[in-house]
mmCIF file of C-alpha atoms in Angstrom:
data_model
loop_
_atom_site.group_PDB
_atom_site.id
_atom_site.type_symbol
_atom_site.label_atom_id
_atom_site.label_comp_id
_atom_site.label_asym_id
_atom_site.label_seq_id
_atom_site.Cartn_x
_atom_site.Cartn_y
_atom_site.Cartn_z
ATOM 1 C CA MET M 21 0.000 0.000 0.000
ATOM 2 C CA SER M 22 2.690 2.463 1.054
ATOM 3 C CA ASN M 23 4.522 2.444 -2.270
ATOM 4 C CA SER M 24 1.502 4.181 -3.793
ATOM 5 C CA THR M 25 0.879 6.996 -1.323
ATOM 6 C CA PHE M 26 1.779 10.619 -1.974
ATOM 7 C CA VAL M 27 2.185 12.818 1.107
ATOM 8 C CA LEU M 28 1.546 16.555 0.664
ATOM 9 C CA ASP M 29 2.061 18.606 3.814
ATOM 10 C CA ASN M 30 0.691 21.824 2.399
ATOM 11 C CA GLY M 31 2.180 24.581 4.567
ATOM 12 C CA ALA M 32 1.572 28.292 4.044
ATOM 13 C CA TYR M 33 5.295 28.911 3.414
ATOM 14 C CA THR M 34 6.663 25.577 2.187
ATOM 15 C CA ALA M 35 4.912 22.500 0.922
ATOM 16 C CA LYS M 36 6.623 19.318 2.104
ATOM 17 C CA VAL M 37 6.005 16.762 -0.647
ATOM 18 C CA GLY M 38 7.012 13.318 -1.853
ATOM 19 C CA LEU M 39 5.964 9.723 -2.323
ATOM 20 C CA ALA M 40 5.917 7.758 0.923
ATOM 21 C CA SER M 41 8.523 5.433 -0.592
ATOM 22 C CA ASP M 42 10.765 8.401 -1.403
ATOM 23 C CA ASN M 43 12.485 11.258 0.423
ATOM 24 C CA VAL M 44 10.768 14.542 1.255
ATOM 25 C CA LYS M 45 11.201 17.631 -0.926
ATOM 26 C CA LEU M 46 10.647 21.182 0.274
ATOM 27 C CA VAL M 47 8.877 23.430 -2.224
ATOM 28 C CA PRO M 48 8.188 27.128 -1.511
ATOM 29 C CA ASN M 49 4.394 27.369 -1.602
ATOM 30 C CA CYS M 50 4.166 30.561 -3.628
ATOM 31 C CA ILE M 51 4.753 32.211 -6.973
ATOM 32 C CA MET M 52 7.559 34.768 -7.020
ATOM 33 C CA LYS M 53 8.317 37.555 -9.440
ATOM 34 C CA ALA M 54 11.725 39.191 -9.646
ATOM 35 C CA LYS M 55 12.651 42.649 -10.848
ATOM 36 C CA SER M 56 15.498 41.189 -12.893
ATOM 37 C CA GLU M 57 13.236 38.912 -14.958
ATOM 38 C CA ARG M 58 9.952 40.701 -15.394
ATOM 39 C CA ARG M 59 8.181 38.286 -17.644
ATOM 40 C CA ARG M 60 8.791 35.055 -15.858
ATOM 41 C CA PRO M 61 6.996 33.982 -12.694
ATOM 42 C CA PHE M 62 9.007 31.538 -10.558
ATOM 43 C CA VAL M 63 6.892 28.711 -9.178
ATOM 44 C CA GLY M 64 8.090 26.767 -6.149
ATOM 45 C CA SER M 65 11.710 25.657 -6.350
ATOM 46 C CA GLN M 66 12.275 27.448 -9.664
ATOM 47 C CA ILE M 67 13.436 30.389 -7.538
ATOM 48 C CA GLU M 68 16.857 28.667 -7.546
ATOM 49 C CA GLU M 69 17.129 29.689 -11.207
ATOM 50 C CA CYS M 70 16.498 33.367 -10.494
ATOM 51 C CA ARG M 71 19.594 35.442 -11.216
ATOM 52 C CA ASP M 72 18.843 38.302 -8.857
ATOM 53 C CA ALA M 73 16.411 37.729 -5.991
ATOM 54 C CA SER M 74 16.477 41.275 -4.623
ATOM 55 C CA GLY M 75 13.116 42.997 -4.519
ATOM 56 C CA LEU M 76 11.372 39.654 -4.959
ATOM 57 C CA PHE M 77 7.590 39.887 -5.051
ATOM 58 C CA TYR M 78 5.580 37.066 -3.489
ATOM 59 C CA ILE M 79 2.143 35.863 -4.540
ATOM 60 C CA LEU M 80 0.922 33.570 -1.758
ATOM 61 C CA PRO M 81 -1.957 31.081 -1.798
ATOM 62 C CA PHE M 82 -2.435 31.438 1.973
ATOM 63 C CA GLN M 83 -3.598 34.539 3.813
ATOM 64 C CA LYS M 84 -3.678 34.566 7.608
ATOM 65 C CA GLY M 85 -3.181 30.819 7.628
ATOM 66 C CA TYR M 86 -6.011 29.771 5.350
ATOM 67 C CA LEU M 87 -6.036 28.884 1.677
ATOM 68 C CA VAL M 88 -7.703 31.715 -0.215
ATOM 69 C CA ASN M 89 -5.984 32.006 -3.574
ATOM 70 C CA TRP M 90 -6.817 28.858 -5.500
ATOM 71 C CA ASP M 91 -5.218 29.894 -8.809
ATOM 72 C CA VAL M 92 -1.841 30.281 -7.136
ATOM 73 C CA GLN M 93 -2.239 27.056 -5.136
ATOM 74 C CA LYS M 94 -3.246 25.116 -8.237
ATOM 75 C CA THR M 95 -0.202 26.445 -10.123
ATOM 76 C CA VAL M 96 2.105 25.302 -7.316
ATOM 77 C CA TRP M 97 0.411 21.897 -7.082
ATOM 78 C CA ASP M 98 0.661 21.432 -10.856
ATOM 79 C CA TYR M 99 4.370 22.189 -10.550
ATOM 80 C CA ILE M 100 4.752 19.692 -7.670
ATOM 81 C CA PHE M 101 3.081 16.859 -9.616
ATOM 82 C CA SER M 102 4.943 17.695 -12.845
ATOM 83 C CA LYS M 103 8.212 16.140 -14.027
ATOM 84 C CA GLU M 104 10.087 19.217 -12.790
ATOM 85 C CA CYS M 105 9.456 18.218 -9.189
ATOM 86 C CA CYS M 106 7.966 14.821 -8.319
ATOM 87 C CA LEU M 107 6.447 13.467 -11.554
ATOM 88 C CA VAL M 108 3.478 11.611 -10.146
ATOM 89 C CA ASN M 109 0.174 10.605 -11.643
ATOM 90 C CA LEU M 110 -2.380 10.836 -8.859
ATOM 91 C CA ASN M 111 -5.010 8.580 -10.385
ATOM 92 C CA GLN M 112 -3.066 5.526 -9.249
ATOM 93 C CA LEU M 113 -2.186 7.022 -5.859
ATOM 94 C CA SER M 114 -3.585 7.567 -2.414
ATOM 95 C CA VAL M 115 -2.953 11.112 -1.267
ATOM 96 C CA ILE M 116 -2.467 12.430 2.266
ATOM 97 C CA VAL M 117 -2.973 16.192 2.232
ATOM 98 C CA THR M 118 -2.759 18.439 5.297
ATOM 99 C CA GLU M 119 -4.926 21.404 6.111
ATOM 100 C CA PRO M 120 -4.928 23.963 8.939
ATOM 101 C CA LEU M 121 -6.882 23.487 12.153
ATOM 102 C CA PHE M 122 -10.464 24.795 12.035
ATOM 103 C CA ASN M 123 -10.307 25.015 8.262
ATOM 104 C CA PHE M 124 -13.412 26.461 6.594
ATOM 105 C CA SER M 125 -15.829 23.988 5.058
ATOM 106 C CA THR M 126 -15.877 25.909 1.760
ATOM 107 C CA VAL M 127 -12.095 25.518 1.530
ATOM 108 C CA GLN M 128 -12.409 21.824 2.337
ATOM 109 C CA GLU M 129 -15.036 21.325 -0.374
ATOM 110 C CA ALA M 130 -12.935 23.084 -3.003
ATOM 111 C CA MET M 131 -9.928 21.002 -1.997
ATOM 112 C CA MET M 132 -11.781 17.684 -2.306
ATOM 113 C CA GLU M 133 -13.150 18.792 -5.642
ATOM 114 C CA ILE M 134 -9.711 19.649 -7.043
ATOM 115 C CA PHE M 135 -8.144 16.365 -5.909
ATOM 116 C CA PHE M 136 -10.966 14.105 -6.999
ATOM 117 C CA GLU M 137 -12.265 15.857 -10.093
ATOM 118 C CA GLU M 138 -9.194 17.575 -11.547
ATOM 119 C CA TYR M 139 -6.316 15.369 -10.374
ATOM 120 C CA GLU M 140 -8.607 12.310 -10.218
ATOM 121 C CA CYS M 141 -6.690 10.821 -7.324
ATOM 122 C CA GLN M 142 -7.575 7.269 -6.334
ATOM 123 C CA SER M 143 -8.202 8.014 -2.663
ATOM 124 C CA LEU M 144 -7.604 10.850 -0.248
ATOM 125 C CA LEU M 145 -7.002 11.520 3.422
ATOM 126 C CA ARG M 146 -7.362 15.103 4.620
ATOM 127 C CA ILE M 147 -5.760 15.655 8.007
ATOM 128 C CA ASN M 148 -4.151 18.316 10.245
ATOM 129 C CA SER M 149 -0.372 18.392 10.212
ATOM 130 C CA CYS M 150 -0.371 18.426 14.043
ATOM 131 C CA THR M 151 -2.144 15.065 14.008
ATOM 132 C CA LEU M 152 0.577 13.644 11.773
ATOM 133 C CA SER M 153 3.245 14.989 14.142
ATOM 134 C CA CYS M 154 1.438 13.369 17.069
ATOM 135 C CA TYR M 155 1.235 10.075 15.155
ATOM 136 C CA GLN M 156 4.950 10.161 14.314
ATOM 137 C CA TYR M 157 5.861 10.887 17.950
ATOM 138 C CA LYS M 158 3.594 8.060 19.082
ATOM 139 C CA THR M 159 5.334 5.663 16.700
ATOM 140 C CA GLU M 160 8.744 6.693 18.047
ATOM 141 C CA ASN M 161 7.543 6.515 21.693
ATOM 142 C CA PRO M 162 4.884 3.784 21.800
ATOM 143 C CA ASN M 163 4.244 4.149 25.537
ATOM 144 C CA THR M 164 2.999 7.724 25.439
ATOM 145 C CA LYS M 165 -0.689 8.315 26.083
ATOM 146 C CA CYS M 166 -0.810 12.084 25.542
ATOM 147 C CA CYS M 167 1.181 14.864 23.973
ATOM 148 C CA ILE M 168 1.060 18.582 23.242
ATOM 149 C CA VAL M 169 2.045 19.598 19.723
ATOM 150 C CA VAL M 170 3.383 23.147 19.445
ATOM 151 C CA ASP M 171 3.312 23.953 15.747
ATOM 152 C CA SER M 172 4.919 27.320 15.120
ATOM 153 C CA GLY M 173 4.629 28.010 11.434
ATOM 154 C CA TYR M 174 4.374 30.839 8.944
ATOM 155 C CA SER M 175 1.036 32.400 9.881
ATOM 156 C CA PHE M 176 0.254 31.115 13.365
ATOM 157 C CA THR M 177 1.503 29.175 16.301
ATOM 158 C CA HIS M 178 -0.903 26.435 17.377
ATOM 159 C CA ILE M 179 -0.796 24.552 20.661
ATOM 160 C CA VAL M 180 -2.752 21.311 20.387
ATOM 161 C CA PRO M 181 -3.222 18.743 23.190
ATOM 162 C CA TYR M 182 -3.750 15.086 22.219
ATOM 163 C CA VAL M 183 -5.124 12.502 24.645
ATOM 164 C CA ASN M 184 -5.139 8.894 23.380
ATOM 165 C CA ASP M 185 -4.485 10.098 19.817
ATOM 166 C CA THR M 186 -7.530 12.356 19.878
ATOM 167 C CA LYS M 187 -7.128 16.088 19.825
ATOM 168 C CA ILE M 188 -8.935 17.926 22.601
ATOM 169 C CA LYS M 189 -10.679 20.659 20.618
ATOM 170 C CA GLU M 190 -11.401 22.777 23.695
ATOM 171 C CA GLY M 191 -7.692 22.837 24.502
ATOM 172 C CA ILE M 192 -6.425 24.149 21.164
ATOM 173 C CA ARG M 193 -4.796 27.570 21.456
ATOM 174 C CA ARG M 194 -3.755 29.776 18.564
ATOM 175 C CA ILE M 195 -1.249 32.614 18.778
ATOM 176 C CA ASP M 196 -1.254 34.966 15.803
ATOM 177 C CA VAL M 197 2.523 35.090 15.565
ATOM 178 C CA GLY M 198 4.381 33.140 12.915
ATOM 179 C CA GLY M 199 7.441 33.384 10.727
ATOM 180 C CA LYS M 200 5.792 35.898 8.413
ATOM 181 C CA LEU M 201 5.185 38.392 11.215
ATOM 182 C CA LEU M 202 8.738 37.940 12.529
ATOM 183 C CA THR M 203 10.255 38.623 9.099
ATOM 184 C CA ASN M 204 8.015 41.656 8.582
ATOM 185 C CA HIS M 205 8.934 43.043 11.987
ATOM 186 C CA LEU M 206 12.630 42.557 11.270
ATOM 187 C CA LYS M 207 12.159 44.412 7.963
ATOM 188 C CA GLU M 208 10.594 47.321 9.823
ATOM 189 C CA ILE M 209 13.311 47.479 12.467
ATOM 190 C CA ILE M 210 16.164 47.362 9.952
ATOM 191 C CA SER M 211 14.435 49.899 7.698
ATOM 192 C CA TYR M 212 13.993 52.212 10.667
ATOM 193 C CA ARG M 213 17.516 51.802 12.029
ATOM 194 C CA GLN M 214 19.774 51.578 9.014
ATOM 195 C CA LEU M 215 18.719 50.543 5.523
ATOM 196 C CA HIS M 216 15.404 50.623 3.688
ATOM 197 C CA VAL M 217 14.590 46.942 3.154
ATOM 198 C CA MET M 218 10.781 46.938 3.110
ATOM 199 C CA ASP M 219 10.777 45.364 -0.381
ATOM 200 C CA GLU M 220 13.371 42.733 0.454
ATOM 201 C CA THR M 221 11.210 40.056 2.072
ATOM 202 C CA TYR M 222 13.253 37.205 0.599
ATOM 203 C CA VAL M 223 16.623 38.505 1.762
ATOM 204 C CA ILE M 224 15.445 39.598 5.218
ATOM 205 C CA ASN M 225 13.819 36.203 5.720
ATOM 206 C CA GLN M 226 17.278 34.710 5.155
ATOM 207 C CA VAL M 227 18.766 37.268 7.559
ATOM 208 C CA LYS M 228 16.261 36.098 10.171
ATOM 209 C CA GLU M 229 17.048 32.421 9.572
ATOM 210 C CA ASP M 230 20.810 32.957 9.659
ATOM 211 C CA SER M 231 21.172 35.360 12.553
ATOM 212 C CA CYS M 232 18.243 35.240 15.001
ATOM 213 C CA PHE M 233 18.254 33.188 18.186
ATOM 214 C CA VAL M 234 16.054 32.855 21.251
ATOM 215 C CA SER M 235 17.502 34.531 24.317
ATOM 216 C CA GLN M 236 17.526 32.564 27.569
ATOM 217 C CA GLU M 237 17.712 35.748 29.662
ATOM 218 C CA PHE M 238 16.224 38.588 27.676
ATOM 219 C CA PHE M 239 17.059 41.580 29.894
ATOM 220 C CA LYS M 240 20.589 40.348 30.523
ATOM 221 C CA ASP M 241 21.177 40.013 26.777
ATOM 222 C CA MET M 242 19.635 43.449 26.252
ATOM 223 C CA GLU M 243 22.312 44.882 28.580
ATOM 224 C CA THR M 244 25.078 42.931 26.820
ATOM 225 C CA ALA M 245 23.911 44.312 23.475
ATOM 226 C CA LYS M 246 24.632 47.848 24.744
ATOM 227 C CA ASN M 247 28.327 47.125 25.301
ATOM 228 C CA LYS M 248 31.141 48.282 23.043
ATOM 229 C CA ILE M 249 31.909 45.963 20.128
ATOM 230 C CA GLU M 250 35.095 44.603 21.755
ATOM 231 C CA ASN M 251 33.250 42.824 24.565
ATOM 232 C CA ASN M 252 29.932 42.217 22.888
ATOM 233 C CA PRO M 253 29.288 38.700 21.527
ATOM 234 C CA ILE M 254 25.843 39.700 20.230
ATOM 235 C CA ILE M 255 26.742 42.358 17.659
ATOM 236 C CA LYS M 256 27.444 40.781 14.273
ATOM 237 C CA ASP M 257 27.600 41.970 10.690
ATOM 238 C CA TYR M 258 25.388 40.299 8.105
ATOM 239 C CA VAL M 259 26.912 40.416 4.637
ATOM 240 C CA LEU M 260 24.103 40.973 2.143
ATOM 241 C CA PRO M 261 24.081 38.922 -1.066
ATOM 242 C CA ASP M 262 24.985 40.842 -4.231
ATOM 243 C CA TYR M 263 23.813 38.062 -6.620
ATOM 244 C CA THR M 264 27.007 38.175 -8.633
ATOM 245 C CA THR M 265 29.486 36.480 -6.326
ATOM 246 C CA LEU M 266 27.235 35.751 -3.363
ATOM 247 C CA ARG M 267 23.796 34.113 -3.547
ATOM 248 C CA ARG M 268 23.078 33.943 0.165
ATOM 249 C CA GLY M 269 24.334 36.294 2.862
ATOM 250 C CA PHE M 270 26.191 35.202 5.995
ATOM 251 C CA LEU M 271 26.998 36.389 9.523
ATOM 252 C CA LYS M 272 30.488 37.495 10.452
ATOM 253 C CA ASN M 273 32.171 39.330 13.277
ATOM 254 C CA PRO M 274 31.933 43.111 12.962
ATOM 255 C CA GLU M 275 34.756 44.830 11.118
ATOM 256 C CA PRO M 276 35.280 48.286 9.590
ATOM 257 C CA PRO M 277 33.236 48.914 6.429
ATOM 258 C CA ASN M 278 34.697 47.481 3.227
ATOM 259 C CA GLU M 279 33.341 46.867 -0.262
ATOM 260 C CA GLN M 280 30.743 44.369 0.990
ATOM 261 C CA GLN M 281 27.336 45.748 1.879
ATOM 262 C CA THR M 282 26.535 44.729 5.439
ATOM 263 C CA LEU M 283 23.818 45.100 8.056
ATOM 264 C CA ARG M 284 24.942 45.672 11.624
ATOM 265 C CA LEU M 285 22.706 43.497 13.828
ATOM 266 C CA SER M 286 22.605 43.734 17.601
ATOM 267 C CA ASN M 287 19.583 43.216 19.846
ATOM 268 C CA GLU M 288 17.255 42.484 16.908
ATOM 269 C CA ARG M 289 18.943 39.087 16.738
ATOM 270 C CA PHE M 290 17.040 37.943 19.839
ATOM 271 C CA ALA M 291 14.307 40.601 20.132
ATOM 272 C CA ILE M 292 12.576 39.250 17.007
ATOM 273 C CA PRO M 293 11.997 35.644 18.205
ATOM 274 C CA GLU M 294 11.067 37.072 21.623
ATOM 275 C CA ILE M 295 7.714 38.040 20.072
ATOM 276 C CA LEU M 296 6.798 34.331 20.166
ATOM 277 C CA PHE M 297 7.051 34.513 23.956
ATOM 278 C CA PHE M 298 5.572 37.999 24.380
ATOM 279 C CA PRO M 299 3.261 38.916 21.481
ATOM 280 C CA SER M 300 2.260 42.017 23.468
ATOM 281 C CA ASP M 301 5.692 43.478 22.548
ATOM 282 C CA VAL M 302 4.236 44.288 19.131
ATOM 283 C CA GLY M 303 0.729 45.100 20.326
ATOM 284 C CA ILE M 304 -0.838 41.661 19.883
ATOM 285 C CA ARG M 305 -2.936 41.106 22.975
ATOM 286 C CA GLN M 306 -2.361 37.387 23.369
ATOM 287 C CA MET M 307 -0.302 35.123 25.565
ATOM 288 C CA GLY M 308 3.080 33.743 24.555
ATOM 289 C CA ILE M 309 3.787 30.066 23.851
ATOM 290 C CA PRO M 310 4.668 28.941 27.430
ATOM 291 C CA GLU M 311 1.534 30.524 28.908
ATOM 292 C CA ALA M 312 -0.587 29.076 26.109
ATOM 293 C CA ILE M 313 0.822 25.617 26.863
ATOM 294 C CA MET M 314 -0.250 26.006 30.503
ATOM 295 C CA ASP M 315 -3.618 27.401 29.429
ATOM 296 C CA CYS M 316 -4.354 24.526 27.065
ATOM 297 C CA LEU M 317 -3.894 22.109 29.999
ATOM 298 C CA LYS M 318 -6.831 23.696 31.770
ATOM 299 C CA ALA M 319 -9.194 22.382 29.113
ATOM 300 C CA CYS M 320 -7.969 18.818 29.675
ATOM 301 C CA ASP M 321 -8.631 16.461 32.599
ATOM 302 C CA GLU M 322 -6.224 16.928 35.440
ATOM 303 C CA GLU M 323 -5.078 13.290 35.335
ATOM 304 C CA THR M 324 -3.691 13.902 31.816
ATOM 305 C CA TRP M 325 -1.535 16.869 32.864
ATOM 306 C CA PRO M 326 1.617 14.959 33.869
ATOM 307 C CA HIS M 327 1.453 12.985 30.601
ATOM 308 C CA LEU M 328 0.889 16.086 28.487
ATOM 309 C CA LEU M 329 3.701 18.067 30.133
ATOM 310 C CA SER M 330 6.202 15.259 29.716
ATOM 311 C CA ASN M 331 5.520 15.091 25.965
ATOM 312 C CA ILE M 332 5.690 18.576 24.467
ATOM 313 C CA ILE M 333 6.625 18.397 20.768
ATOM 314 C CA LEU M 334 7.983 21.411 18.878
ATOM 315 C CA THR M 335 7.361 21.532 15.132
ATOM 316 C CA GLY M 336 7.297 24.163 12.392
ATOM 317 C CA GLY M 337 9.971 26.496 11.064
ATOM 318 C CA ASN M 338 10.262 28.704 14.155
ATOM 319 C CA ALA M 339 11.346 25.679 16.183
ATOM 320 C CA LYS M 340 14.658 25.944 14.329
ATOM 321 C CA PHE M 341 15.711 29.123 16.139
ATOM 322 C CA PRO M 342 18.724 28.255 18.325
ATOM 323 C CA GLY M 343 17.689 28.234 21.985
ATOM 324 C CA PHE M 344 13.954 27.777 21.274
ATOM 325 C CA GLN M 345 13.661 24.371 22.940
ATOM 326 C CA GLU M 346 15.701 25.395 26.022
ATOM 327 C CA ARG M 347 13.657 28.548 26.499
ATOM 328 C CA ILE M 348 10.300 26.737 26.215
ATOM 329 C CA TYR M 349 11.529 24.193 28.751
ATOM 330 C CA LYS M 350 12.731 26.897 31.131
ATOM 331 C CA GLU M 351 9.497 28.912 30.940
ATOM 332 C CA VAL M 352 7.114 25.947 31.204
ATOM 333 C CA ARG M 353 9.167 24.576 34.070
ATOM 334 C CA SER M 354 8.749 27.847 35.966
ATOM 335 C CA LEU M 355 4.979 27.937 35.334
ATOM 336 C CA ALA M 356 4.152 24.279 36.002
ATOM 337 C CA PRO M 357 3.701 22.662 39.424
ATOM 338 C CA ALA M 358 6.994 21.294 40.723
ATOM 339 C CA GLU M 359 5.821 17.674 40.991
ATOM 340 C CA TYR M 360 5.373 17.319 37.222
ATOM 341 C CA THR M 361 8.194 16.201 34.955
ATOM 342 C CA ILE M 362 8.562 18.349 31.879
ATOM 343 C CA ASN M 363 10.042 17.122 28.650
ATOM 344 C CA VAL M 364 10.280 19.227 25.498
ATOM 345 C CA TYR M 365 11.112 17.255 22.379
ATOM 346 C CA LEU M 366 12.618 18.935 19.315
ATOM 347 C CA PRO M 367 12.677 16.644 16.255
ATOM 348 C CA GLU M 368 15.804 16.470 14.127
ATOM 349 C CA ASN M 369 13.970 18.414 11.441
ATOM 350 C CA PRO M 370 10.902 20.159 12.898
ATOM 351 C CA VAL M 371 9.816 21.351 9.442
ATOM 352 C CA THR M 372 9.423 17.893 7.873
ATOM 353 C CA TYR M 373 8.263 16.072 11.021
ATOM 354 C CA ALA M 374 4.577 16.040 10.007
ATOM 355 C CA TRP M 375 5.515 14.767 6.546
ATOM 356 C CA GLN M 376 7.429 11.906 8.158
ATOM 357 C CA GLY M 377 4.292 11.220 10.192
ATOM 358 C CA GLY M 378 2.313 10.962 6.964
ATOM 359 C CA LYS M 379 4.900 8.591 5.546
ATOM 360 C CA THR M 380 4.707 6.390 8.650
ATOM 361 C CA LEU M 381 0.898 6.486 8.672
ATOM 362 C CA SER M 382 0.707 5.306 5.056
ATOM 363 C CA LYS M 383 2.443 2.064 6.116
ATOM 364 C CA ASP M 384 0.015 1.448 8.992
ATOM 365 C CA SER M 385 -2.681 -1.211 8.677
ATOM 366 C CA ILE M 386 -5.382 1.270 9.751
ATOM 367 C CA PHE M 387 -4.515 3.635 6.903
ATOM 368 C CA SER M 388 -6.900 2.168 4.329
ATOM 369 C CA ASN M 389 -9.886 2.680 6.679
ATOM 370 C CA LEU M 390 -9.166 6.408 6.925
ATOM 371 C CA LEU M 391 -9.244 7.068 3.197
ATOM 372 C CA VAL M 392 -12.131 8.252 1.043
ATOM 373 C CA THR M 393 -11.912 6.660 -2.408
ATOM 374 C CA ARG M 394 -12.934 8.299 -5.635
ATOM 375 C CA GLU M 395 -15.853 5.846 -5.990
ATOM 376 C CA ASP M 396 -17.125 6.811 -2.524
ATOM 377 C CA TYR M 397 -16.790 10.463 -3.373
ATOM 378 C CA GLU M 398 -18.618 10.138 -6.685
ATOM 379 C CA GLU M 399 -21.388 8.191 -4.990
ATOM 380 C CA GLU M 400 -21.850 10.148 -1.766
ATOM 381 C CA GLY M 401 -20.154 13.473 -2.475
ATOM 382 C CA GLN M 402 -18.900 15.970 0.080
ATOM 383 C CA ASN M 403 -20.975 14.722 3.024
ATOM 384 C CA LEU M 404 -18.961 11.553 3.345
ATOM 385 C CA CYS M 405 -15.751 13.583 3.550
ATOM 386 C CA PHE M 406 -17.150 15.754 6.343
ATOM 387 C CA GLU M 407 -18.152 12.626 8.268
ATOM 388 C CA ARG M 408 -14.904 10.779 7.690
ATOM 389 C CA PHE M 409 -12.311 13.490 8.287
ATOM 390 C CA ASP M 410 -12.221 14.944 11.762
ATOM 391 C CA VAL M 411 -10.894 18.443 11.369
#
């Protein structure tokens, strides 16, 4: 069965795709237009072929975490299934496709329609990526009863408690801070302090990935960042790419200006990811991740608390910030009752963890019972899908 399953973890920033028998590929889930090549839109991984990625313009299928632009999404999917990327023919395949939590029914209907009527896939499972992460964790640690999945992605951060493989809907918490907001805030700070980069989303996103980290002691680091360069480990220079000799920038120790164009980064390196812990810093009146983890417990039975706290799983792109796992552990430890053990698990690759879960699920004996086949869909239509898929 598993050799004929295609797993599509359809994130708002990257789609994680591939046959279950194959390795995962990361495809940017957007269409990009560059100033250097006006006529040509770059779909997905074609951005590698772009000569000059400065002033790159993004056209995104997702807005605020939900799929709204179907033309763009369809273009990216066509690219993924084409010979340029995966070369698959879906009418012989089962497909696992992920969708956000609390997805709208109209979006779900359109999605089923595209997969069954346009791609004519053999059978389909529509599922939340958090559920796949939970399943993968469960496979790796068969004795766990409960877990909390913290999925910090592009548009949102979700905190989802699972008890006996079932998500506790009342316990789901959403924080409206994701990678997109962090990049945009970094753009604003740099534009205000030194160089106008409001059009350089692509480059500043790389700056964020290469230079930001989560501070373990925010105010102490804030003081350190005020020191003179000689005894200040935080201040670094980021060399910007010029797209002739350098395709991606890099961090280096500060030195007097030379022919390279650099950004001088100091406290923004840790003040940006800090927004995940204190969204109120940028005027978002919500709690940070550690508080939300404690709050989501309150919706679950008290006897599950020790199990939930000892299995906190971090997924999504923001989990890759250095220091993220340690900080979550430290904060949750200080908020939780002392008698509970706390364990925060960071997968080797938090971005592809849900995809791996889909791969593992496709090999499970229960997998075939979860699917809706094309015959079922043609016979019973959308209603069957709403019954079958718990989203």
